[in-house]
PDB file of C-alpha atoms in Angstrom:
ATOM      1  CA  UNK Y   1      10.673 131.249  91.639  1.00 50.00           C
ATOM      2  CA  UNK Y   2       7.532 129.217  91.079  1.00 55.00           C
ATOM      3  CA  UNK Y   3       4.274 130.491  92.465  1.00 54.00           C
ATOM      4  CA  UNK Y   4       0.972 128.773  92.987  1.00 55.00           C
ATOM      5  CA  UNK Y   5      -2.430 130.177  91.990  1.00 65.00           C
ATOM      6  CA  UNK Y   6      -2.556 132.474  95.012  1.00 66.00           C
ATOM      7  CA  UNK Y   7       0.779 133.995  93.972  1.00 68.00           C
ATOM      8  CA  UNK Y   8       2.529 132.547  97.005  1.00 65.00           C
ATOM      9  CA  UNK Y   9       6.131 131.534  96.335  1.00 64.00           C
ATOM     10  CA  UNK Y  10       6.609 127.767  96.400  1.00 69.00           C
ATOM     11  CA  UNK Y  11       9.593 126.245  98.116  1.00 72.00           C
ATOM     12  CA  UNK Y  12      11.944 124.425  95.757  1.00 68.00           C
ATOM     13  CA  UNK Y  13      11.907 120.668  96.234  1.00 72.00           C
ATOM     14  CA  UNK Y  14      14.307 119.274  98.770  1.00 81.00           C
ATOM     15  CA  UNK Y  15      17.141 117.410  97.016  1.00 81.00           C
ATOM     16  CA  UNK Y  16      17.213 114.745  99.740  1.00 84.00           C
ATOM     17  CA  UNK Y  17      13.520 114.039  99.199  1.00 85.00           C
ATOM     18  CA  UNK Y  18      14.002 113.803  95.429  1.00 85.00           C
ATOM     19  CA  UNK Y  19      16.925 111.440  95.871  1.00 87.00           C
ATOM     20  CA  UNK Y  20      15.002 109.283  98.352  1.00 90.00           C
ATOM     21  CA  UNK Y  21      11.993 109.139  96.012  1.00 91.00           C
ATOM     22  CA  UNK Y  22      14.184 108.136  93.052  1.00 90.00           C
ATOM     23  CA  UNK Y  23      15.772 105.337  95.071  1.00 93.00           C
ATOM     24  CA  UNK Y  24      12.359 104.155  96.252  1.00 94.00           C
ATOM     25  CA  UNK Y  25      11.121 104.155  92.639  1.00 94.00           C
ATOM     26  CA  UNK Y  26      14.196 102.170  91.636  1.00 96.00           C
ATOM     27  CA  UNK Y  27      13.573  99.682  94.472  1.00 96.00           C
ATOM     28  CA  UNK Y  28      10.003  99.127  93.244  1.00 97.00           C
ATOM     29  CA  UNK Y  29      11.249  98.711  89.686  1.00 97.00           C
ATOM     30  CA  UNK Y  30      13.854  96.161  90.871  1.00 97.00           C
ATOM     31  CA  UNK Y  31      11.187  94.226  92.769  1.00 98.00           C
ATOM     32  CA  UNK Y  32       9.030  94.083  89.640  1.00 97.00           C
ATOM     33  CA  UNK Y  33      11.971  92.767  87.618  1.00 97.00           C
ATOM     34  CA  UNK Y  34      12.562  90.054  90.193  1.00 97.00           C
ATOM     35  CA  UNK Y  35       8.894  89.121  90.122  1.00 97.00           C
ATOM     36  CA  UNK Y  36       8.896  88.942  86.318  1.00 95.00           C
ATOM     37  CA  UNK Y  37      11.846  86.539  86.414  1.00 96.00           C
ATOM     38  CA  UNK Y  38      10.271  84.179  88.957  1.00 95.00           C
ATOM     39  CA  UNK Y  39       8.927  81.914  86.210  1.00 95.00           C
ATOM     40  CA  UNK Y  40      12.438  81.314  84.856  1.00 95.00           C
ATOM     41  CA  UNK Y  41      13.559  79.599  88.050  1.00 93.00           C
ATOM     42  CA  UNK Y  42      10.695  77.127  88.221  1.00 93.00           C
ATOM     43  CA  UNK Y  43      12.043  73.585  87.858  1.00 92.00           C
ATOM     44  CA  UNK Y  44       9.801  72.788  84.890  1.00 94.00           C
ATOM     45  CA  UNK Y  45      10.509  75.993  82.920  1.00 94.00           C
ATOM     46  CA  UNK Y  46      12.245  74.943  79.688  1.00 95.00           C
ATOM     47  CA  UNK Y  47      15.763  76.375  79.987  1.00 95.00           C
ATOM     48  CA  UNK Y  48      19.183  74.864  79.535  1.00 95.00           C
ATOM     49  CA  UNK Y  49      21.403  74.531  82.587  1.00 94.00           C
ATOM     50  CA  UNK Y  50      23.490  77.411  81.246  1.00 96.00           C
ATOM     51  CA  UNK Y  51      20.424  79.649  80.897  1.00 96.00           C
ATOM     52  CA  UNK Y  52      19.247  78.733  84.412  1.00 95.00           C
ATOM     53  CA  UNK Y  53      22.642  79.794  85.737  1.00 96.00           C
ATOM     54  CA  UNK Y  54      22.391  83.102  83.837  1.00 96.00           C
ATOM     55  CA  UNK Y  55      18.978  83.733  85.399  1.00 97.00           C
ATOM     56  CA  UNK Y  56      20.331  83.013  88.886  1.00 97.00           C
ATOM     57  CA  UNK Y  57      23.260  85.390  88.341  1.00 97.00           C
ATOM     58  CA  UNK Y  58      20.964  88.101  86.960  1.00 98.00           C
ATOM     59  CA  UNK Y  59      18.550  87.788  89.892  1.00 97.00           C
ATOM     60  CA  UNK Y  60      21.443  87.930  92.365  1.00 98.00           C
ATOM     61  CA  UNK Y  61      22.793  91.046  90.627  1.00 98.00           C
ATOM     62  CA  UNK Y  62      19.347  92.634  90.995  1.00 98.00           C
ATOM     63  CA  UNK Y  63      19.261  91.772  94.707  1.00 97.00           C
ATOM     64  CA  UNK Y  64      22.794  93.174  95.139  1.00 98.00           C
ATOM     65  CA  UNK Y  65      22.000  96.389  93.221  1.00 97.00           C
ATOM     66  CA  UNK Y  66      21.562  98.600  96.293  1.00 96.00           C
ATOM     67  CA  UNK Y  67      24.891  97.393  97.714  1.00 96.00           C
ATOM     68  CA  UNK Y  68      26.884  98.593  94.694  1.00 96.00           C
ATOM     69  CA  UNK Y  69      29.243 101.519  95.308  1.00 95.00           C
ATOM     70  CA  UNK Y  70      27.893 103.492  92.333  1.00 94.00           C
ATOM     71  CA  UNK Y  71      24.360 103.209  93.754  1.00 93.00           C
ATOM     72  CA  UNK Y  72      25.345 103.868  97.367  1.00 92.00           C
ATOM     73  CA  UNK Y  73      27.326 106.949  96.315  1.00 92.00           C
ATOM     74  CA  UNK Y  74      24.792 108.227  93.762  1.00 91.00           C
ATOM     75  CA  UNK Y  75      23.792 111.824  94.395  1.00 88.00           C
ATOM     76  CA  UNK Y  76      20.941 113.566  92.626  1.00 85.00           C
ATOM     77  CA  UNK Y  77      22.127 116.474  90.493  1.00 84.00           C
ATOM     78  CA  UNK Y  78      20.715 118.238  87.451  1.00 80.00           C
ATOM     79  CA  UNK Y  79      23.143 116.316  85.230  1.00 86.00           C
ATOM     80  CA  UNK Y  80      22.716 113.018  87.093  1.00 85.00           C
ATOM     81  CA  UNK Y  81      19.002 112.773  87.814  1.00 87.00           C
ATOM     82  CA  UNK Y  82      18.602 108.999  87.846  1.00 88.00           C
ATOM     83  CA  UNK Y  83      20.307 106.229  89.798  1.00 92.00           C
ATOM     84  CA  UNK Y  84      22.589 103.872  87.839  1.00 94.00           C
ATOM     85  CA  UNK Y  85      21.039 101.311  85.507  1.00 95.00           C
ATOM     86  CA  UNK Y  86      20.237  97.765  86.500  1.00 96.00           C
ATOM     87  CA  UNK Y  87      22.397  94.953  85.187  1.00 96.00           C
ATOM     88  CA  UNK Y  88      21.410  93.828  81.687  1.00 96.00           C
ATOM     89  CA  UNK Y  89      19.004  90.918  81.302  1.00 95.00           C
ATOM     90  CA  UNK Y  90      20.259  87.706  79.721  1.00 96.00           C
ATOM     91  CA  UNK Y  91      19.681  87.811  75.941  1.00 94.00           C
ATOM     92  CA  UNK Y  92      17.070  85.047  75.925  1.00 91.00           C
ATOM     93  CA  UNK Y  93      14.885  87.000  78.371  1.00 90.00           C
ATOM     94  CA  UNK Y  94      14.522  90.084  76.161  1.00 76.00           C
TER      95      UNK Y  94
END
């Protein structure tokens, strides 16, 4: 058991809190990804119609991320410490 400087046993972290924090971190990360892709949907950004459609689909997948079954059912464990990955970016955005 961990102890602090005064030799008082520390309580182990609450799994629910860890899971909630990981999801909140993932939500912030998703919001940053959406913000970084804002420029691609501007009408004067030089993309083909096909690329614009890819960007729209990618952004929608990011918005739908927290509704996915694998994210909803994700449970923090030692082996599974991070929520599922985001959908991959279109190739031209990398």
